[in-house]
Coordinates of C-alpha atoms and ligand atoms in Angstrom, one line a residue:
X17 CA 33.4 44.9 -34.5
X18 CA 30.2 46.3 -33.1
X19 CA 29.3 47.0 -28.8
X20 CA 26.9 44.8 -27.6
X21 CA 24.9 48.1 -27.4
X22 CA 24.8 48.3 -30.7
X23 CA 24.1 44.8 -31.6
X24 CA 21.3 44.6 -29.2
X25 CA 19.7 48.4 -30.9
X26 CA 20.2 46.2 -34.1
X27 CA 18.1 43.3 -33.4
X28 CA 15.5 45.5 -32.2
X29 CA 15.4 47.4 -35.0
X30 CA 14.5 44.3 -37.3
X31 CA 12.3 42.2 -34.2
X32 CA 8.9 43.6 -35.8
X33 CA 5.8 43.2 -33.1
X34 CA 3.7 40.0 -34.3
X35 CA 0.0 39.9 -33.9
X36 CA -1.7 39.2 -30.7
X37 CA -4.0 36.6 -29.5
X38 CA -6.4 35.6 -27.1
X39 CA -5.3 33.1 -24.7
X40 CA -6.9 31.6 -21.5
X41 CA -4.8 32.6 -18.5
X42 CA -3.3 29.6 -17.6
X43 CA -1.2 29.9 -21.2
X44 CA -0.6 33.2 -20.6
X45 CA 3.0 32.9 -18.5
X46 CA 5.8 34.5 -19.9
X47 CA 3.8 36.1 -22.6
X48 CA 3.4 40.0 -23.0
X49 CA 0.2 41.6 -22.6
X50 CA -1.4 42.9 -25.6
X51 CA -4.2 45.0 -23.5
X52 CA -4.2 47.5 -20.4
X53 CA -5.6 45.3 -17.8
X54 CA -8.5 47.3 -15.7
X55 CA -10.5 46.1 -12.4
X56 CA -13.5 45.1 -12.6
X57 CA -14.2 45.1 -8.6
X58 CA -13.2 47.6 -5.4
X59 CA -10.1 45.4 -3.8
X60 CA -11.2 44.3 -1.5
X61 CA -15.0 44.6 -2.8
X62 CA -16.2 45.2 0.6
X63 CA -14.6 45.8 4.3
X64 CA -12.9 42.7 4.8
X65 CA -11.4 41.0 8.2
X66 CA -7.4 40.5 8.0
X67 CA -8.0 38.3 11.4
X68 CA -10.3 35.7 12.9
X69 CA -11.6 37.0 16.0
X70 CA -14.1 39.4 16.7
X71 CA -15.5 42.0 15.0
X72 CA -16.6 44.8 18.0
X73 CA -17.1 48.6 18.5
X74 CA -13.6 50.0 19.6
X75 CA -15.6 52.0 22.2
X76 CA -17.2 49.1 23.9
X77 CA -13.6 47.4 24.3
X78 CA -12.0 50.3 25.8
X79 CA -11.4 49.0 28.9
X80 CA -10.7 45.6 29.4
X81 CA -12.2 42.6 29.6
X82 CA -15.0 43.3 28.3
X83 CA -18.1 41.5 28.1
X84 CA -20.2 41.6 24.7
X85 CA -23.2 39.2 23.4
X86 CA -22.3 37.4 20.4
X87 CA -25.2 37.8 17.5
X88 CA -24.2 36.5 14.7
X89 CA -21.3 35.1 13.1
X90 CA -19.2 36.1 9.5
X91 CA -17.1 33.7 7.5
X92 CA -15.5 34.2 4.3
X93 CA -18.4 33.7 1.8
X94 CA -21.2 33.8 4.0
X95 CA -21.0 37.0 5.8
X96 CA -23.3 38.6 8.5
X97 CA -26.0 41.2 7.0
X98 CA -27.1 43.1 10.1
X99 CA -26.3 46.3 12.0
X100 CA -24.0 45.2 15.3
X101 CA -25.1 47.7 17.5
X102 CA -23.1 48.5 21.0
X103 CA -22.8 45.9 23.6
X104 CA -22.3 43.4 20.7
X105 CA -19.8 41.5 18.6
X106 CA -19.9 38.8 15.7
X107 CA -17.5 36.6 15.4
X108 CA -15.4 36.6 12.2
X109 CA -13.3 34.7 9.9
X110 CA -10.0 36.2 7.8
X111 CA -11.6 37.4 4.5
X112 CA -15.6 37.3 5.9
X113 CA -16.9 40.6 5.2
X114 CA -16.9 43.2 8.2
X115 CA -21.0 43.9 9.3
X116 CA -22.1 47.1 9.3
X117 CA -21.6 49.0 12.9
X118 CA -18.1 47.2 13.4
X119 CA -15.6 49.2 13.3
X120 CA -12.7 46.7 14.6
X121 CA -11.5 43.1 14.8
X122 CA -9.5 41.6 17.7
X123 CA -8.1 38.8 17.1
X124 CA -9.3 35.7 18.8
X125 CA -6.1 34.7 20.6
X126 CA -6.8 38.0 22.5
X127 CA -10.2 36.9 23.4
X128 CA -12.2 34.0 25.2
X129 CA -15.8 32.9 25.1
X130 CA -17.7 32.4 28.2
X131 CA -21.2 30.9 28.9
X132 CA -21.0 27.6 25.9
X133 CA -20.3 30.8 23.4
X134 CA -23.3 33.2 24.3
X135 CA -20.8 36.1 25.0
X136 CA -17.2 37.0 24.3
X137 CA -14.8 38.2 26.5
X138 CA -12.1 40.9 24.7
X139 CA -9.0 40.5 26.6
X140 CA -7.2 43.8 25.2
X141 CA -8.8 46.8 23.8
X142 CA -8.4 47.8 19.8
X143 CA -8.4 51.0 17.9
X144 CA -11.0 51.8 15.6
X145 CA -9.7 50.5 12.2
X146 CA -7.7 47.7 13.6
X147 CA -7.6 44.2 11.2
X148 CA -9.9 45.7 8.7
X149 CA -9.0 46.3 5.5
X150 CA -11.2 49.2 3.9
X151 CA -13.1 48.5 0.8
X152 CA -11.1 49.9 -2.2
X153 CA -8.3 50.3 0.0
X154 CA -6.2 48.0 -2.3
X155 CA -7.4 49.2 -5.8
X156 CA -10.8 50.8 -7.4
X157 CA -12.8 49.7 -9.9
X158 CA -12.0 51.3 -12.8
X159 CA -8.0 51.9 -12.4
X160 CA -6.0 50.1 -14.5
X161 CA -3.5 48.1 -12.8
X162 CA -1.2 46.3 -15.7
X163 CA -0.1 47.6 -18.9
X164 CA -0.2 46.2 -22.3
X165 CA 3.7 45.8 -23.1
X166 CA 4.3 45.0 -19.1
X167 CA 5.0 41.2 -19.1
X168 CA 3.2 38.1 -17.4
X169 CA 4.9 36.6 -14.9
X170 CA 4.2 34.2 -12.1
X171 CA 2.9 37.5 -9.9
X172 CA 1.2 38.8 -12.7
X173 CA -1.3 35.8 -12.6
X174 CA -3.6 36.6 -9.6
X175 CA -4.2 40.2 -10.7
X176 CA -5.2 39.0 -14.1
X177 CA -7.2 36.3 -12.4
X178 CA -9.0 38.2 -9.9
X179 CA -10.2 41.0 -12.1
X180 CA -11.9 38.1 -14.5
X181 CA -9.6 37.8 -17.2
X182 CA -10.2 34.5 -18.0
X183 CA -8.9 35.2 -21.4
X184 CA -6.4 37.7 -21.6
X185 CA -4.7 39.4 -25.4
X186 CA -1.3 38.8 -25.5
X187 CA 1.5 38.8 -27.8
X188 CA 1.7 35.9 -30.2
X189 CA 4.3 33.8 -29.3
X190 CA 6.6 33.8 -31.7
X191 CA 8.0 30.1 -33.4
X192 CA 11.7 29.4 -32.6
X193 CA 13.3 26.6 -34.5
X194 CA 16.4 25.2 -32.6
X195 CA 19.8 23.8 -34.8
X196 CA 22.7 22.2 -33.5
X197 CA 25.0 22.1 -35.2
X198 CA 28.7 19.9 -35.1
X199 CA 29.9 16.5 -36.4
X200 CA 30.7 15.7 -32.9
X201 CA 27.2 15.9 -31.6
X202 CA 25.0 13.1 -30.5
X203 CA 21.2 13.6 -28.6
X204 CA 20.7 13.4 -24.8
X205 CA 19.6 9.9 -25.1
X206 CA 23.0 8.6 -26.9
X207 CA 26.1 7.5 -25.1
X208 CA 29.0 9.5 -26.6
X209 CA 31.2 7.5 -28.7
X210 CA 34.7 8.1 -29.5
X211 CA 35.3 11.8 -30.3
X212 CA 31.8 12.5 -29.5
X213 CA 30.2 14.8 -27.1
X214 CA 26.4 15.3 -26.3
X215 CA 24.4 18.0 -27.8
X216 CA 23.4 20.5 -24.5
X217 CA 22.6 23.4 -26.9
X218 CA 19.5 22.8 -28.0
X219 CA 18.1 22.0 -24.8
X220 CA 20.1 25.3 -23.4
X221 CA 18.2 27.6 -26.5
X222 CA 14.8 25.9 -26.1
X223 CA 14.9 26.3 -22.1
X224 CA 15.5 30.0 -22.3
X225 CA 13.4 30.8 -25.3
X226 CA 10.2 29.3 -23.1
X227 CA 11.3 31.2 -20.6
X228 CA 11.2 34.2 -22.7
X229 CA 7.7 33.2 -24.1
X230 CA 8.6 31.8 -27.3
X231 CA 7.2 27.8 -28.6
X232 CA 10.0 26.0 -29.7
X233 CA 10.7 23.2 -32.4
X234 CA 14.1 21.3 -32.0
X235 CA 15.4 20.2 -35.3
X236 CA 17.6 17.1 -35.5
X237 CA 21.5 17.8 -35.1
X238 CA 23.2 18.6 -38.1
X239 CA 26.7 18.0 -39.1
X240 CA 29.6 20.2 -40.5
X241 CA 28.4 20.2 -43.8
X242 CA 27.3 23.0 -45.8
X243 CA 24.7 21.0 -47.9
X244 CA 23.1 19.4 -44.8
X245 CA 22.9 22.7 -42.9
X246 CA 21.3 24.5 -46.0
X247 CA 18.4 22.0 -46.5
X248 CA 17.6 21.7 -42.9
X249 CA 17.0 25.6 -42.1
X250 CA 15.5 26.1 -45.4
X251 CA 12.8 23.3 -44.2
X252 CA 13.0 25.4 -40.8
X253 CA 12.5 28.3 -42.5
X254 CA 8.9 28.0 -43.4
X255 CA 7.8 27.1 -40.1
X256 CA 9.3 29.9 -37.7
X257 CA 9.4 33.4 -37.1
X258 CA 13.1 32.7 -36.0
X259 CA 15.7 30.3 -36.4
X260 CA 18.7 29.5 -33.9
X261 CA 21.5 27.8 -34.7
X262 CA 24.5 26.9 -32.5
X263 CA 27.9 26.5 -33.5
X264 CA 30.1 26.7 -36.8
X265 CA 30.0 30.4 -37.0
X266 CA 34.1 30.7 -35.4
X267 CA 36.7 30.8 -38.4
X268 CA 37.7 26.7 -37.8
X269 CA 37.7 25.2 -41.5
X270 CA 34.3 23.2 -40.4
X271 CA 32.5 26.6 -39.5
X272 CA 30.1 26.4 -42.0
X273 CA 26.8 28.1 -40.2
X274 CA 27.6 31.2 -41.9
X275 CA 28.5 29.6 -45.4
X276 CA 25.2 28.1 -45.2
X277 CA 23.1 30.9 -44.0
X278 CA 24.8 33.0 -47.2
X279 CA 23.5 30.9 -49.9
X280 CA 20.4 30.8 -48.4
X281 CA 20.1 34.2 -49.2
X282 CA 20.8 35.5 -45.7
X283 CA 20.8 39.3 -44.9
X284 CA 23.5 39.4 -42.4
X285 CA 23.2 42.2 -39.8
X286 CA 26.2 41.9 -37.4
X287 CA 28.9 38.8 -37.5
X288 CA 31.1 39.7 -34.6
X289 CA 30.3 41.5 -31.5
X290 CA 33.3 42.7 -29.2
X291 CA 31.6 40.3 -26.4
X292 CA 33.3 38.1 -24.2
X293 CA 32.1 35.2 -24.5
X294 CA 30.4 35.0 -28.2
X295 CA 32.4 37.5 -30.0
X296 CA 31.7 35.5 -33.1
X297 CA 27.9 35.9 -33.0
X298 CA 25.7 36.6 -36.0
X299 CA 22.1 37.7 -36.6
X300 CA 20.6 37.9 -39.8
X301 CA 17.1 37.0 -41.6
X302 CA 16.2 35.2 -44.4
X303 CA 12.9 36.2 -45.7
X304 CA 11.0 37.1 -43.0
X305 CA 12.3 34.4 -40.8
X306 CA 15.2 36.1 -38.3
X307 CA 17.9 34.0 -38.0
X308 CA 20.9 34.2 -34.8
X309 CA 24.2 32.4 -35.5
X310 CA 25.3 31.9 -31.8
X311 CA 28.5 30.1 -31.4
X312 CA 29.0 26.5 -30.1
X313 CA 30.2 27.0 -26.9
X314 CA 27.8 26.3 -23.9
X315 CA 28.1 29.6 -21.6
X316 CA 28.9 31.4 -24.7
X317 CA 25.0 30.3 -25.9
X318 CA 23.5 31.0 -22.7
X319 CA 25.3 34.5 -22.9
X320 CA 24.3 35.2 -26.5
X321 CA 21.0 34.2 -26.2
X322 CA 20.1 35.7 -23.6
X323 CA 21.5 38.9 -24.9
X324 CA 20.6 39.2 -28.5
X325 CA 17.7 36.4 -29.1
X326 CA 15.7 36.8 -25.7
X327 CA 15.6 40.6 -27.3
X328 CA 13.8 39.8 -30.4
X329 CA 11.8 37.2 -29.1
X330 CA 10.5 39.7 -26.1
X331 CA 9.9 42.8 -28.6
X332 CA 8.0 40.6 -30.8
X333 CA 5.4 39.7 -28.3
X334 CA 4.9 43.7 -27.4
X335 CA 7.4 43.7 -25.0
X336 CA 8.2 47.6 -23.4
X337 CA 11.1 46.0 -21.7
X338 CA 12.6 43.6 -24.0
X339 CA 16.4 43.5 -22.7
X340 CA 17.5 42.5 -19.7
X341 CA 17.5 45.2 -16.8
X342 CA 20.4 46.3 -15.4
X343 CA 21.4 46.6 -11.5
X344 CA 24.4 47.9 -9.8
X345 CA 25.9 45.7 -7.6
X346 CA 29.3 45.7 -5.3
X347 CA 32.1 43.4 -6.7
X348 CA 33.3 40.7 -4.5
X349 CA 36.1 39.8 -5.8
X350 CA 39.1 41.2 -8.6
X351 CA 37.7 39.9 -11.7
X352 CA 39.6 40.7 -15.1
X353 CA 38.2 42.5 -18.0
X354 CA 39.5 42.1 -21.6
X355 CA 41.0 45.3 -24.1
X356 CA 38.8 44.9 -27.0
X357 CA 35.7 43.2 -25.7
X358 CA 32.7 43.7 -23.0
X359 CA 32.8 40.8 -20.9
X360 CA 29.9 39.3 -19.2
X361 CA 31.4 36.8 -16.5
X362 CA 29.0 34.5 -14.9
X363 CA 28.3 35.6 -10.9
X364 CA 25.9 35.1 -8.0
X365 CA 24.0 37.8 -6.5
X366 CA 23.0 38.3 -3.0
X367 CA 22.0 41.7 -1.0
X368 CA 23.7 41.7 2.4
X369 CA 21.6 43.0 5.9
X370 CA 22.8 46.4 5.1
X371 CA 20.7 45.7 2.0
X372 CA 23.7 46.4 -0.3
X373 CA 23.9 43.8 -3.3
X374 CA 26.6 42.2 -3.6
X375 CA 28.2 40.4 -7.2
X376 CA 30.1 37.7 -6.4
X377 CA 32.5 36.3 -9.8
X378 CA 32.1 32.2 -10.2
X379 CA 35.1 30.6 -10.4
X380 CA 34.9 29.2 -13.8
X381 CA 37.0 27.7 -16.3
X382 CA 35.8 29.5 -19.8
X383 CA 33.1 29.4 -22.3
X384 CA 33.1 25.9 -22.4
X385 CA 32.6 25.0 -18.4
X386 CA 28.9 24.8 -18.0
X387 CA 29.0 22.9 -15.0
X388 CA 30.2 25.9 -13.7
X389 CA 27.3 28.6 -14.7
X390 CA 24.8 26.1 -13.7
X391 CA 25.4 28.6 -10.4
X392 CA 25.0 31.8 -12.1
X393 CA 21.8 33.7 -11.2
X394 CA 23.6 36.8 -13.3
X395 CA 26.3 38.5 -15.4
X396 CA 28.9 40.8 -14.2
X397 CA 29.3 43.6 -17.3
X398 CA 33.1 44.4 -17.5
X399 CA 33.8 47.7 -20.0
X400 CA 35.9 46.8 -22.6
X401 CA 38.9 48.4 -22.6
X402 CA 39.2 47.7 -18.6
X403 CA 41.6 45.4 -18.0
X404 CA 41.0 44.8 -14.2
X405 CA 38.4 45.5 -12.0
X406 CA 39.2 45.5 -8.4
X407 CA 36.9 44.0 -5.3
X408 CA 34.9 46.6 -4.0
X409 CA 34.4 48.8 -6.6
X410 CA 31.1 49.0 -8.3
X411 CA 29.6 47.1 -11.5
X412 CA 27.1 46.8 -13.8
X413 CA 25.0 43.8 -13.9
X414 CA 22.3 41.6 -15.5
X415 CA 20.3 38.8 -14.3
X416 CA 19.9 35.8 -15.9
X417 CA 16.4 34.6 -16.3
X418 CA 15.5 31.7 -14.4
X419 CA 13.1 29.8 -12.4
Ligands
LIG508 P1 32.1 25.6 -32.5 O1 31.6 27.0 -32.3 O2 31.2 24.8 -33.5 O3 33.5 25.6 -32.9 O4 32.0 24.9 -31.1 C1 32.8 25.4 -30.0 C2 32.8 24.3 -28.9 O5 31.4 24.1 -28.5 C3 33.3 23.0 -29.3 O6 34.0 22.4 -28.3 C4 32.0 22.2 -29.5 O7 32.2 20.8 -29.4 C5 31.1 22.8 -28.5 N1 29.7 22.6 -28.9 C6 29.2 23.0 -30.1 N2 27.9 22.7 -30.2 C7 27.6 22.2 -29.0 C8 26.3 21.7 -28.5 N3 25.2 21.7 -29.3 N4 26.3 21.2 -27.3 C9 27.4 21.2 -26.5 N5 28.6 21.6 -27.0 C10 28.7 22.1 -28.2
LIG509 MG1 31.4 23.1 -34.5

């Protein structure tokens, strides 16, 4: 059996970049960027209030009240073009530009205007610079402020926006096809009969491949049957850059993923991983299509996935970061490891007000209890080999992605 380490280093090895594209920005979440992104402006592009109130000369305010003739007024897209000169102020929105002989703001709840609003009174005096962020003070033109490889994310957006990418090069997203597979399947919008159980898979795989940046095609759910699984990934096949199956791939005698992948011609890279849970997980390609056998049990997918085919599917958008960062956090509780296998047991992260972040172990009763890791915001990373870890000591983990 193969480390996860290694299983990862081989996916990457065979997740070849795809070509990029030009997308308008509002496709562009959870895509990689394909090109270094560069202002186009100063940030701000001119001297810019952080307050409403009035913008004044510090010296004039230095001793309190004082009384100073408003002559103008600045709002955020319609500024004030003049020189303020001594003895003056101009009133002034958050974001108006900053006129020219200014060299502070006070806010207005530390002022009040007298005479129907001919003059200001400044309550409390300011220092020169106060509530004014300088132009360029945030970023120059020129500097390049994102990566290509760094990935878009929900935070990402207003930088791309605000520096005019209303089109942005990005990684092609690649196709993922979706198979469950299982005689005891039925879809979401079936009632289980006998012996039956609703396919969550698919939905599982297609939630976190989005998340990952990938379009996805759910194929119908296949049963244990060598013949039916063949002819629906080889239709698959031609559509995707890679296929996901769940299920079939354990050593039951109606395992029949790998069967199936195997006389399609299958290159099979790695068939077992010593991971708890998904030990029995396979990765392969077929053509040029990759293809990941992950096993059939819920957390056991979400684990697998996230490990191995989140990988591939970020390194073949251009991802510099492809796998899933790891943080050290402080156990919680005793949480048991496993002599041949790493583990990755579903947890909860929080940081304390000593800012030390804590990993707390769900309770949770196996591969199989989804209901469970619907709580998990990460994955404690037990060694294989240790059998115990105790509370308090420190551990390796990952976070799961996630809105
Ligand atoms: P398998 O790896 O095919 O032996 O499946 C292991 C367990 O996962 C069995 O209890 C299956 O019923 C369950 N399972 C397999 N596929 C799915 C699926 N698509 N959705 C929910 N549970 C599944
Ligand atoms: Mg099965």
């Amino acid at each position: 059996m193969i480390t996860v380490v290694e299983a990862i280093q081989i996916v990457l090895q065979h997740s070849p970049k795809l070509e990029f594209e030009s997308v308008p920005l509002s496709d562009a979440l959870a895509s990689t960027l394909a090109e270094d992104i560069v202002a186009d402006t100063d940030l701000p592009p001119f001297d810019r209030a952080q307050m409403d109130g009035y913008a004044v000369r510090a010296a004039d305010v230095a001793s309190t009240p004082a009384r100073l003739r408003i002559v103008g007024e600045s709002a955020a897209g319609a500024g004030w073009h003049n020189e303020m000169k001594t003895g003056e102020a101009v009133r002034i929105m958050t974001g108006a530009p900053v006129p020219a002989g200014a060299d502070a703001v006070q806010q207005v709840e530390l002022t009040r205007e007298v005479n129907g609003a001919g003059s200001v009174e400044i309550l409390e005096s300011v220092e020169a610079g106060r509530s004014i962020v300088r132009q360029a003070q945030e970023i120059k033109r020129g500097e390049t402020v994102l990566r290509a490889g760094d990935d878009i994310n929900a935070a990402t957006i207003a930088t791309l926006a605000s520096f005019g990418y209303a089109q942005v090069k990005v990684g092609r997203r690649p196709r993922v096809a979706v198979m469950a597979t299982g005689s005891e399947l039925v879809d979401v919008d079936q009632k289980p009969a006998r012996d039956q159980i609703r396919d969550s898979n698919n939905y599982t795989i297609e939630a976190y491949a989005r998340l990952a940046g990938a379009t996805v095609e759910r194929l119908p759910l296949a049963g244990d049957d060598t013949e039916e699984l063949k002819k629906q990934m080889a239709a698959a096949l031609e559509r995707c850059n890679v296929l996901i199956t769940s299920g079939g791939v354990s050593m039951g005698v109606y395992d029949f993923t790998k069967a199936a992948l195997k006389e399609l011609g299958a290159e099979i890279f790695f068939e077992r991983v010593a991971l708890r849970p998904g030990k029995p997980s396979v990765f392969g390609r077929i053509g040029k299509t990759l293809v990941f056998g992950l096993p059939g049990n819920p957390v056991s997918v979400a684990v697998t996935f996230n490990l191995f085919a989140r990988a591939a599917l970020r390194a073949m958008q251009g991802s510099t970061k492809p796998t899933l960062a790891e943080e050290t956090a402080v156990l919680a509780r005793t949480v048991k490891g496993s002599a041949e296998r790493e583990s990755y047991l579903p947890a909860i992260l929080h940081t304390d007000e000593k800012g030390t972040l804590w990993a707390e172990p769900l309770k949770w009763g196996g591969s199989s209890d989804f209901v469970a890791f619907a709580r998990a915001t990460a994955l404690i990373i037990v060694p294989q080999g240790v059998k115990m870890l105790d509370a308090n000591s420190r551990v390796k983990t990952v976070r799961l992605p996630g809105l």
